[in-house]
């Protein structure tokens, strides 16, 4: 059985609390001082290690593949940012963009074109622009408080492993 995680980044792999707890510029400057490109420094400094730990657990416990649905999917440095952030799984695919930018439509287009049957999926996103039929597979992550939480991972694991 194929399993897919449709992954948003902002609000899922980071949060308001994460950005408030440490100054983003200081984190980014640390990577710049180490000689990293500004795009990579910004990306890596924006990803919360706690959310990464939770994502890694989800992938390990389910064997699901990561399909990036975030606007970050168009960054040429995304694979490198994932590796440097400690995300253990590689990016399997990215969703296409749509004219009206409705995330649920982009995910459905990917499923219709690329998903190998049978499959299960989960959507991790802080926005709610999903299609009605996707709601049972959608976990709306709380971007204000914590980003991807242990509770979100438990729900996602249940969806993918049921």
Tab-separated table of N, CA and C in Angstrom:
chain	number	residue	atom	x	y	z
A	1	UNK	N	0.847	-1.184	0.000
A	1	UNK	CA	0.000	0.000	0.000
A	1	UNK	C	0.888	1.242	0.000
A	2	UNK	N	0.668	2.113	-0.950
A	2	UNK	CA	1.394	3.373	-1.022
A	2	UNK	C	0.784	4.358	-0.036
A	3	UNK	N	1.652	5.097	0.633
A	3	UNK	CA	1.210	6.094	1.610
A	3	UNK	C	1.924	7.404	1.319
A	4	UNK	N	1.159	8.496	1.401
A	4	UNK	CA	1.703	9.804	1.075
A	4	UNK	C	1.360	10.816	2.162
A	5	UNK	N	2.328	11.675	2.453
A	5	UNK	CA	2.135	12.808	3.362
A	5	UNK	C	2.221	14.064	2.504
A	6	UNK	N	1.108	14.793	2.390
A	6	UNK	CA	1.121	16.077	1.699
A	6	UNK	C	1.518	17.117	2.731
A	7	UNK	N	2.697	17.679	2.542
A	7	UNK	CA	3.339	18.490	3.569
A	7	UNK	C	3.418	19.962	3.190
A	8	UNK	N	2.780	20.777	4.008
A	8	UNK	CA	2.986	22.215	3.960
A	8	UNK	C	4.195	22.485	4.862
A	9	UNK	N	4.843	23.617	4.702
A	9	UNK	CA	6.014	23.913	5.540
A	9	UNK	C	5.713	25.034	6.528
A	10	UNK	N	5.400	26.244	6.033
A	10	UNK	CA	5.124	27.351	6.962
A	10	UNK	C	3.860	27.043	7.753
A	11	UNK	N	3.986	27.063	9.072
A	11	UNK	CA	2.869	26.750	9.949
A	11	UNK	C	2.839	25.294	10.362
A	12	UNK	N	3.600	24.451	9.673
A	12	UNK	CA	3.664	23.028	10.000
A	12	UNK	C	5.058	22.682	10.533
A	13	UNK	N	6.086	23.012	9.777
A	13	UNK	CA	7.454	22.767	10.239
A	13	UNK	C	8.035	23.973	10.970
A	14	UNK	N	7.215	24.968	11.180
A	14	UNK	CA	7.558	26.099	12.036
A	14	UNK	C	6.249	26.655	12.584
A	15	UNK	N	6.353	27.613	13.453
A	15	UNK	CA	5.144	28.168	14.077
A	15	UNK	C	5.425	29.575	14.579
A	16	UNK	N	4.373	30.240	14.968
A	16	UNK	CA	4.511	31.558	15.572
A	16	UNK	C	5.366	31.474	16.840
A	17	UNK	N	5.103	30.472	17.673
A	17	UNK	CA	5.894	30.306	18.897
A	17	UNK	C	7.366	30.100	18.590
A	18	UNK	N	7.664	29.305	17.561
A	18	UNK	CA	9.059	29.051	17.203
A	18	UNK	C	9.740	30.341	16.782
A	19	UNK	N	9.081	31.123	15.931
A	19	UNK	CA	9.670	32.382	15.497
A	19	UNK	C	9.782	33.384	16.638
A	20	UNK	N	8.882	33.314	17.612
A	20	UNK	CA	8.913	34.237	18.743
A	20	UNK	C	9.970	33.852	19.772
A	21	UNK	N	10.298	32.567	19.847
A	21	UNK	CA	11.213	32.111	20.890
A	21	UNK	C	12.672	32.447	20.578
A	22	UNK	N	13.019	32.518	19.349
A	22	UNK	CA	14.378	32.856	18.924
A	22	UNK	C	14.283	33.885	17.814
A	23	UNK	N	15.230	34.759	17.779
A	23	UNK	CA	15.185	35.754	16.721
A	23	UNK	C	15.658	35.127	15.412
A	24	UNK	N	14.795	35.185	14.418
A	24	UNK	CA	15.081	34.562	13.128
A	24	UNK	C	16.383	35.066	12.526
A	25	UNK	N	16.617	36.351	12.612
A	25	UNK	CA	17.836	36.941	12.029
A	25	UNK	C	19.085	36.345	12.670
A	26	UNK	N	19.059	36.148	13.983
A	26	UNK	CA	20.226	35.559	14.655
A	26	UNK	C	20.460	34.131	14.190
A	27	UNK	N	19.380	33.351	14.059
A	27	UNK	CA	19.520	31.975	13.574
A	27	UNK	C	20.070	31.980	12.149
A	28	UNK	N	19.518	32.852	11.325
A	28	UNK	CA	19.949	32.909	9.939
A	28	UNK	C	21.406	33.359	9.843
A	29	UNK	N	21.780	34.349	10.627
A	29	UNK	CA	23.164	34.836	10.597
A	29	UNK	C	24.160	33.751	10.989
A	30	UNK	N	23.756	32.867	11.890
A	30	UNK	CA	24.624	31.751	12.287
A	30	UNK	C	24.966	30.905	11.062
A	31	UNK	N	23.968	30.617	10.227
A	31	UNK	CA	24.211	29.822	9.026
A	31	UNK	C	24.996	30.612	7.975
A	32	UNK	N	24.725	31.903	7.873
A	32	UNK	CA	25.474	32.733	6.933
A	32	UNK	C	26.945	32.802	7.325
A	33	UNK	N	27.217	32.929	8.626
A	33	UNK	CA	28.600	32.955	9.109
A	33	UNK	C	29.319	31.642	8.830
A	34	UNK	N	28.570	30.563	8.728
A	34	UNK	CA	29.152	29.263	8.416
A	34	UNK	C	29.394	29.116	6.912
A	35	UNK	N	29.006	30.142	6.134
A	35	UNK	CA	29.285	30.144	4.707
A	35	UNK	C	28.175	29.627	3.819
A	36	UNK	N	26.986	29.446	4.369
A	36	UNK	CA	25.881	28.947	3.561
A	36	UNK	C	25.237	30.066	2.744
A	37	UNK	N	24.733	29.703	1.586
A	37	UNK	CA	23.968	30.586	0.715
A	37	UNK	C	22.786	31.158	1.502
A	38	UNK	N	22.363	32.381	1.196
A	38	UNK	CA	21.286	33.020	1.957
A	38	UNK	C	19.968	32.266	1.864
A	39	UNK	N	19.673	31.660	0.716
A	39	UNK	CA	18.434	30.891	0.569
A	39	UNK	C	18.430	29.676	1.498
A	40	UNK	N	19.537	28.978	1.547
A	40	UNK	CA	19.649	27.812	2.424
A	40	UNK	C	19.642	28.255	3.883
A	41	UNK	N	20.380	29.320	4.205
A	41	UNK	CA	20.422	29.824	5.587
A	41	UNK	C	19.029	30.210	6.061
A	42	UNK	N	18.284	30.894	5.217
A	42	UNK	CA	16.923	31.298	5.584
A	42	UNK	C	16.044	30.070	5.773
A	43	UNK	N	16.125	29.134	4.853
A	43	UNK	CA	15.289	27.937	4.924
A	43	UNK	C	15.563	27.093	6.154
A	44	UNK	N	16.821	26.771	6.376
A	44	UNK	CA	17.181	25.918	7.521
A	44	UNK	C	16.853	26.615	8.831
A	45	UNK	N	17.096	27.904	8.911
A	45	UNK	CA	16.833	28.621	10.162
A	45	UNK	C	15.339	28.768	10.433
A	46	UNK	N	14.512	28.528	9.431
A	46	UNK	CA	13.061	28.664	9.585
A	46	UNK	C	12.363	27.383	10.013
A	47	UNK	N	13.076	26.279	10.057
A	47	UNK	CA	12.452	24.993	10.359
A	47	UNK	C	12.757	24.581	11.797
A	48	UNK	N	11.699	24.281	12.525
A	48	UNK	CA	11.756	23.937	13.946
A	48	UNK	C	12.206	22.485	14.131
A	49	UNK	N	13.296	22.249	14.871
A	49	UNK	CA	13.781	20.881	15.100
A	49	UNK	C	12.750	19.960	15.771
A	50	UNK	N	11.864	20.505	16.579
A	50	UNK	CA	10.831	19.682	17.220
A	50	UNK	C	9.850	19.164	16.170
A	51	UNK	N	9.455	20.021	15.249
A	51	UNK	CA	8.563	19.604	14.162
A	51	UNK	C	9.257	18.568	13.279
A	52	UNK	N	10.552	18.740	13.047
A	52	UNK	CA	11.325	17.773	12.256
A	52	UNK	C	11.316	16.408	12.942
A	53	UNK	N	11.533	16.406	14.243
A	53	UNK	CA	11.508	15.153	15.008
A	53	UNK	C	10.148	14.459	14.849
A	54	UNK	N	9.083	15.232	14.935
A	54	UNK	CA	7.742	14.666	14.791
A	54	UNK	C	7.506	14.132	13.376
A	55	UNK	N	7.944	14.870	12.365
A	55	UNK	CA	7.794	14.406	10.987
A	55	UNK	C	8.588	13.120	10.762
A	56	UNK	N	9.816	13.080	11.253
A	56	UNK	CA	10.637	11.876	11.102
A	56	UNK	C	9.964	10.668	11.739
A	57	UNK	N	9.339	10.872	12.882
A	57	UNK	CA	8.626	9.774	13.552
A	57	UNK	C	7.458	9.294	12.697
A	58	UNK	N	6.707	10.217	12.131
A	58	UNK	CA	5.577	9.852	11.289
A	58	UNK	C	6.031	9.019	10.084
A	59	UNK	N	7.078	9.459	9.426
A	59	UNK	CA	7.582	8.731	8.257
A	59	UNK	C	8.062	7.341	8.678
A	60	UNK	N	8.791	7.276	9.776
A	60	UNK	CA	9.319	5.987	10.256
A	60	UNK	C	8.181	5.031	10.629
A	61	UNK	N	7.174	5.534	11.307
A	61	UNK	CA	6.076	4.678	11.792
A	61	UNK	C	5.091	4.269	10.707
A	62	UNK	N	5.089	4.974	9.583
A	62	UNK	CA	4.104	4.680	8.536
A	62	UNK	C	4.709	4.249	7.201
A	63	UNK	N	5.953	4.590	6.967
A	63	UNK	CA	6.567	4.315	5.672
A	63	UNK	C	6.042	5.211	4.562
A	64	UNK	N	5.408	6.314	4.932
A	64	UNK	CA	4.820	7.220	3.942
A	64	UNK	C	5.893	8.049	3.242
A	65	UNK	N	5.579	8.459	2.028
A	65	UNK	CA	6.457	9.296	1.218
A	65	UNK	C	5.992	10.742	1.310
A	66	UNK	N	6.958	11.651	1.294
A	66	UNK	CA	6.646	13.078	1.417
A	66	UNK	C	6.402	13.703	0.041
A	67	UNK	N	5.221	14.317	-0.093
A	67	UNK	CA	4.878	15.109	-1.270
A	67	UNK	C	4.711	16.543	-0.765
A	68	UNK	N	5.567	17.419	-1.194
A	68	UNK	CA	5.531	18.803	-0.710
A	68	UNK	C	4.433	19.562	-1.448
A	69	UNK	N	3.522	20.128	-0.651
A	69	UNK	CA	2.417	20.926	-1.207
A	69	UNK	C	2.589	22.408	-0.870
A	70	UNK	N	3.610	22.723	-0.145
A	70	UNK	CA	3.912	24.086	0.283
A	70	UNK	C	4.377	24.953	-0.880
A	71	UNK	N	4.256	26.251	-0.716
A	71	UNK	CA	4.818	27.170	-1.716
A	71	UNK	C	6.343	27.030	-1.778
A	72	UNK	N	6.950	26.429	-0.770
A	72	UNK	CA	8.389	26.175	-0.775
A	72	UNK	C	8.772	25.154	-1.850
A	73	UNK	N	7.807	24.446	-2.404
A	73	UNK	CA	8.108	23.355	-3.341
A	73	UNK	C	8.863	23.818	-4.574
A	74	UNK	N	8.841	25.098	-4.866
A	74	UNK	CA	9.518	25.613	-6.045
A	74	UNK	C	10.949	26.077	-5.763
A	75	UNK	N	11.394	25.956	-4.519
A	75	UNK	CA	12.763	26.335	-4.167
A	75	UNK	C	13.744	25.284	-4.683
A	76	UNK	N	14.739	25.705	-5.453
A	76	UNK	CA	15.726	24.737	-5.939
A	76	UNK	C	16.582	24.153	-4.809
A	77	UNK	N	16.561	24.779	-3.648
A	77	UNK	CA	17.375	24.338	-2.513
A	77	UNK	C	16.604	23.484	-1.512
A	78	UNK	N	15.354	23.145	-1.824
A	78	UNK	CA	14.510	22.488	-0.819
A	78	UNK	C	15.073	21.153	-0.340
A	79	UNK	N	15.581	20.340	-1.221
A	79	UNK	CA	16.150	19.051	-0.784
A	79	UNK	C	17.312	19.272	0.179
A	80	UNK	N	18.156	20.222	-0.134
A	80	UNK	CA	19.295	20.536	0.735
A	80	UNK	C	18.809	21.097	2.073
A	81	UNK	N	17.806	21.946	2.050
A	81	UNK	CA	17.236	22.501	3.282
A	81	UNK	C	16.668	21.380	4.142
A	82	UNK	N	15.964	20.438	3.529
A	82	UNK	CA	15.421	19.303	4.280
A	82	UNK	C	16.548	18.517	4.949
A	83	UNK	N	17.575	18.179	4.192
A	83	UNK	CA	18.705	17.404	4.741
A	83	UNK	C	19.364	18.147	5.896
A	84	UNK	N	19.654	19.423	5.690
A	84	UNK	CA	20.349	20.205	6.716
A	84	UNK	C	19.478	20.434	7.943
A	85	UNK	N	18.163	20.360	7.775
A	85	UNK	CA	17.246	20.539	8.905
A	85	UNK	C	17.061	19.253	9.697
A	86	UNK	N	17.569	18.146	9.171
A	86	UNK	CA	17.452	16.871	9.868
A	86	UNK	C	16.280	16.014	9.423
A	87	UNK	N	15.607	16.410	8.359
A	87	UNK	CA	14.515	15.593	7.837
A	87	UNK	C	15.149	14.386	7.152
A	88	UNK	N	14.809	13.198	7.643
A	88	UNK	CA	15.478	11.983	7.196
A	88	UNK	C	14.964	11.475	5.853
A	89	UNK	N	13.714	11.701	5.547
A	89	UNK	CA	13.147	11.231	4.276
A	89	UNK	C	13.444	12.237	3.177
A	90	UNK	N	13.622	11.718	1.986
A	90	UNK	CA	13.800	12.622	0.857
A	90	UNK	C	12.421	13.045	0.334
A	91	UNK	N	12.429	14.066	-0.468
A	91	UNK	CA	11.187	14.539	-1.078
A	91	UNK	C	10.842	13.577	-2.212
A	92	UNK	N	9.685	12.957	-2.123
A	92	UNK	CA	9.252	12.028	-3.158
A	92	UNK	C	8.739	12.773	-4.385
A	93	UNK	N	7.971	13.844	-4.134
A	93	UNK	CA	7.356	14.590	-5.237
A	93	UNK	C	6.861	15.934	-4.720
A	94	UNK	N	6.370	16.740	-5.641
A	94	UNK	CA	5.726	18.007	-5.287
A	94	UNK	C	4.394	18.087	-6.027
A	95	UNK	N	3.458	18.823	-5.459
A	95	UNK	CA	2.170	19.012	-6.121
A	95	UNK	C	2.305	20.064	-7.225
A	96	UNK	N	1.444	19.974	-8.226
A	96	UNK	CA	1.455	21.005	-9.265
A	96	UNK	C	0.816	22.282	-8.723
A	97	UNK	N	1.055	23.379	-9.404
A	97	UNK	CA	0.382	24.616	-9.009
A	97	UNK	C	-0.869	24.773	-9.867
A	98	UNK	N	-1.846	25.408	-9.270
A	98	UNK	CA	-3.086	25.660	-10.003
A	98	UNK	C	-3.278	27.159	-10.160
A	99	UNK	N	-4.083	27.516	-11.087
A	99	UNK	CA	-4.327	28.932	-11.356
A	99	UNK	C	-4.915	29.641	-10.140
A	100	UNK	N	-5.852	28.979	-9.468
A	100	UNK	CA	-6.517	29.628	-8.332
A	100	UNK	C	-5.845	29.338	-6.997
A	101	UNK	N	-4.785	28.538	-7.000
A	101	UNK	CA	-3.954	28.274	-5.819
A	101	UNK	C	-4.718	27.665	-4.650
A	102	UNK	N	-5.713	26.855	-4.936
A	102	UNK	CA	-6.423	26.144	-3.869
A	102	UNK	C	-5.668	24.857	-3.605
A	103	UNK	N	-5.139	24.735	-2.402
A	103	UNK	CA	-4.266	23.618	-2.048
A	103	UNK	C	-4.943	22.269	-2.271
A	104	UNK	N	-6.196	22.156	-1.890
A	104	UNK	CA	-6.910	20.894	-2.062
A	104	UNK	C	-6.994	20.471	-3.520
A	105	UNK	N	-7.184	21.424	-4.411
A	105	UNK	CA	-7.235	21.113	-5.847
A	105	UNK	C	-5.870	20.655	-6.353
A	106	UNK	N	-4.816	21.276	-5.852
A	106	UNK	CA	-3.467	20.888	-6.257
A	106	UNK	C	-3.144	19.469	-5.778
A	107	UNK	N	-3.553	19.162	-4.556
A	107	UNK	CA	-3.345	17.814	-4.021
A	107	UNK	C	-4.156	16.806	-4.827
A	108	UNK	N	-5.397	17.126	-5.138
A	108	UNK	CA	-6.232	16.205	-5.911
A	108	UNK	C	-5.659	15.972	-7.301
A	109	UNK	N	-5.140	17.018	-7.906
A	109	UNK	CA	-4.526	16.875	-9.231
A	109	UNK	C	-3.335	15.918	-9.153
A	110	UNK	N	-2.542	16.029	-8.087
A	110	UNK	CA	-1.402	15.118	-7.924
A	110	UNK	C	-1.897	13.684	-7.736
A	111	UNK	N	-2.892	13.501	-6.882
A	111	UNK	CA	-3.429	12.152	-6.650
A	111	UNK	C	-3.972	11.545	-7.947
A	112	UNK	N	-4.705	12.340	-8.708
A	112	UNK	CA	-5.298	11.850	-9.951
A	112	UNK	C	-4.237	11.443	-10.972
A	113	UNK	N	-3.119	12.134	-10.972
A	113	UNK	CA	-2.105	11.904	-11.994
A	113	UNK	C	-0.998	10.949	-11.558
A	114	UNK	N	-0.618	10.985	-10.264
A	114	UNK	CA	0.602	10.290	-9.858
A	114	UNK	C	0.438	9.182	-8.827
A	115	UNK	N	-0.635	9.179	-8.083
A	115	UNK	CA	-0.768	8.195	-7.005
A	115	UNK	C	-0.977	6.800	-7.580
A	116	UNK	N	-0.189	5.862	-7.069
A	116	UNK	CA	-0.340	4.467	-7.480
A	116	UNK	C	-1.294	3.785	-6.519
A	117	UNK	N	-2.334	3.165	-7.070
A	117	UNK	CA	-3.334	2.483	-6.234
A	117	UNK	C	-2.804	1.133	-5.792
A	118	UNK	N	-3.227	0.654	-4.646
A	118	UNK	CA	-4.024	1.372	-3.648
A	118	UNK	C	-3.128	2.339	-2.875
A	119	UNK	N	-3.750	3.351	-2.300
A	119	UNK	CA	-2.968	4.314	-1.543
A	119	UNK	C	-3.793	4.886	-0.388
A	120	UNK	N	-3.048	5.442	0.566
A	120	UNK	CA	-3.615	6.224	1.663
A	120	UNK	C	-2.807	7.511	1.721
A	121	UNK	N	-3.440	8.539	2.244
A	121	UNK	CA	-2.714	9.795	2.362
A	121	UNK	C	-3.215	10.600	3.552
A	122	UNK	N	-2.370	11.553	3.933
A	122	UNK	CA	-2.727	12.512	4.959
A	122	UNK	C	-2.217	13.874	4.492
A	123	UNK	N	-2.957	14.913	4.845
A	123	UNK	CA	-2.574	16.281	4.503
A	123	UNK	C	-2.245	17.007	5.800
A	124	UNK	N	-1.033	17.540	5.892
A	124	UNK	CA	-0.611	18.331	7.051
A	124	UNK	C	-0.464	19.777	6.585
A	125	UNK	N	-1.356	20.624	7.059
A	125	UNK	CA	-1.371	22.014	6.594
A	125	UNK	C	-2.001	22.883	7.672
A	126	UNK	N	-1.589	24.147	7.738
A	126	UNK	CA	-2.207	25.061	8.692
A	126	UNK	C	-3.366	25.826	8.056
A	127	UNK	N	-3.465	25.805	6.720
A	127	UNK	CA	-4.590	26.426	6.028
A	127	UNK	C	-5.672	25.379	5.788
A	128	UNK	N	-6.872	25.836	5.495
A	128	UNK	CA	-7.999	24.903	5.395
A	128	UNK	C	-8.629	24.841	4.009
A	129	UNK	N	-7.877	25.175	2.978
A	129	UNK	CA	-8.467	25.191	1.638
A	129	UNK	C	-8.407	23.812	0.965
A	130	UNK	N	-8.997	22.831	1.661
A	130	UNK	CA	-9.047	21.460	1.152
A	130	UNK	C	-10.432	21.184	0.562
A	131	UNK	N	-10.488	20.172	-0.268
A	131	UNK	CA	-11.757	19.753	-0.841
A	131	UNK	C	-12.543	18.952	0.189
A	132	UNK	N	-13.851	18.942	0.053
A	132	UNK	CA	-14.720	18.264	1.014
A	132	UNK	C	-14.322	16.794	1.208
A	133	UNK	N	-14.040	16.094	0.118
A	133	UNK	CA	-13.682	14.673	0.202
A	133	UNK	C	-12.337	14.436	0.879
A	134	UNK	N	-11.521	15.477	1.011
A	134	UNK	CA	-10.202	15.344	1.639
A	134	UNK	C	-10.238	15.553	3.154
A	135	UNK	N	-11.325	16.053	3.667
A	135	UNK	CA	-11.388	16.412	5.087
A	135	UNK	C	-11.083	15.251	6.044
A	136	UNK	N	-11.483	14.006	5.757
A	136	UNK	CA	-11.128	12.914	6.673
A	136	UNK	C	-9.617	12.637	6.740
A	137	UNK	N	-8.867	13.152	5.771
A	137	UNK	CA	-7.426	12.901	5.682
A	137	UNK	C	-6.608	14.149	5.990
A	138	UNK	N	-7.301	15.182	6.412
A	138	UNK	CA	-6.687	16.495	6.637
A	138	UNK	C	-6.502	16.749	8.127
A	139	UNK	N	-5.279	17.129	8.489
A	139	UNK	CA	-4.983	17.542	9.859
A	139	UNK	C	-4.552	19.002	9.791
A	140	UNK	N	-5.376	19.862	10.384
A	140	UNK	CA	-5.054	21.282	10.386
A	140	UNK	C	-4.138	21.567	11.570
A	141	UNK	N	-2.905	21.858	11.261
A	141	UNK	CA	-1.869	22.100	12.254
A	141	UNK	C	-2.025	23.507	12.815
A	142	UNK	N	-1.816	23.631	14.114
A	142	UNK	CA	-1.943	24.921	14.795
A	142	UNK	C	-0.650	25.724	14.641
A	143	UNK	N	-0.643	26.645	13.712
A	143	UNK	CA	0.562	27.431	13.433
A	143	UNK	C	0.878	28.451	14.523
A	144	UNK	N	-0.131	28.858	15.273
A	144	UNK	CA	0.113	29.878	16.303
A	144	UNK	C	0.940	29.331	17.459
A	145	UNK	N	0.613	28.143	17.898
A	145	UNK	CA	1.218	27.647	19.127
A	145	UNK	C	2.437	26.763	18.906
A	146	UNK	N	2.328	25.784	17.998
A	146	UNK	CA	3.383	24.777	18.055
A	146	UNK	C	3.824	24.196	16.726
A	147	UNK	N	3.094	24.385	15.665
A	147	UNK	CA	3.425	23.674	14.436
A	147	UNK	C	3.084	22.197	14.612
A	148	UNK	N	3.761	21.342	13.891
A	148	UNK	CA	3.481	19.908	13.891
A	148	UNK	C	3.737	19.317	15.275
A	149	UNK	N	2.677	18.838	15.905
A	149	UNK	CA	2.762	18.358	17.288
A	149	UNK	C	2.716	16.837	17.364
A	150	UNK	N	2.997	16.309	18.544
A	150	UNK	CA	2.897	14.872	18.775
A	150	UNK	C	1.459	14.392	18.548
A	151	UNK	N	0.489	15.187	18.952
A	151	UNK	CA	-0.909	14.820	18.743
A	151	UNK	C	-1.245	14.750	17.250
A	152	UNK	N	-0.727	15.704	16.469
A	152	UNK	CA	-0.936	15.677	15.019
A	152	UNK	C	-0.359	14.387	14.432
A	153	UNK	N	0.801	13.992	14.919
A	153	UNK	CA	1.467	12.785	14.432
A	153	UNK	C	0.660	11.544	14.786
A	154	UNK	N	0.088	11.508	15.974
A	154	UNK	CA	-0.756	10.358	16.363
A	154	UNK	C	-1.952	10.236	15.435
A	155	UNK	N	-2.596	11.365	15.138
A	155	UNK	CA	-3.754	11.343	14.218
A	155	UNK	C	-3.332	10.922	12.809
A	156	UNK	N	-2.215	11.457	12.345
A	156	UNK	CA	-1.740	11.124	11.008
A	156	UNK	C	-1.357	9.651	10.899
A	157	UNK	N	-0.728	9.127	11.945
A	157	UNK	CA	-0.346	7.716	11.969
A	157	UNK	C	-1.579	6.830	11.919
A	158	UNK	N	-2.592	7.224	12.656
A	158	UNK	CA	-3.842	6.464	12.659
A	158	UNK	C	-4.480	6.447	11.260
A	159	UNK	N	-4.496	7.581	10.598
A	159	UNK	CA	-5.061	7.674	9.246
A	159	UNK	C	-4.263	6.792	8.281
A	160	UNK	N	-2.949	6.892	8.326
A	160	UNK	CA	-2.120	6.168	7.370
A	160	UNK	C	-2.015	4.671	7.649
A	161	UNK	N	-2.108	4.279	8.914
A	161	UNK	CA	-1.939	2.874	9.264
A	161	UNK	C	-3.236	2.128	9.508
A	162	UNK	N	-4.373	2.801	9.343
A	162	UNK	CA	-5.649	2.125	9.617
A	162	UNK	C	-5.977	1.111	8.543
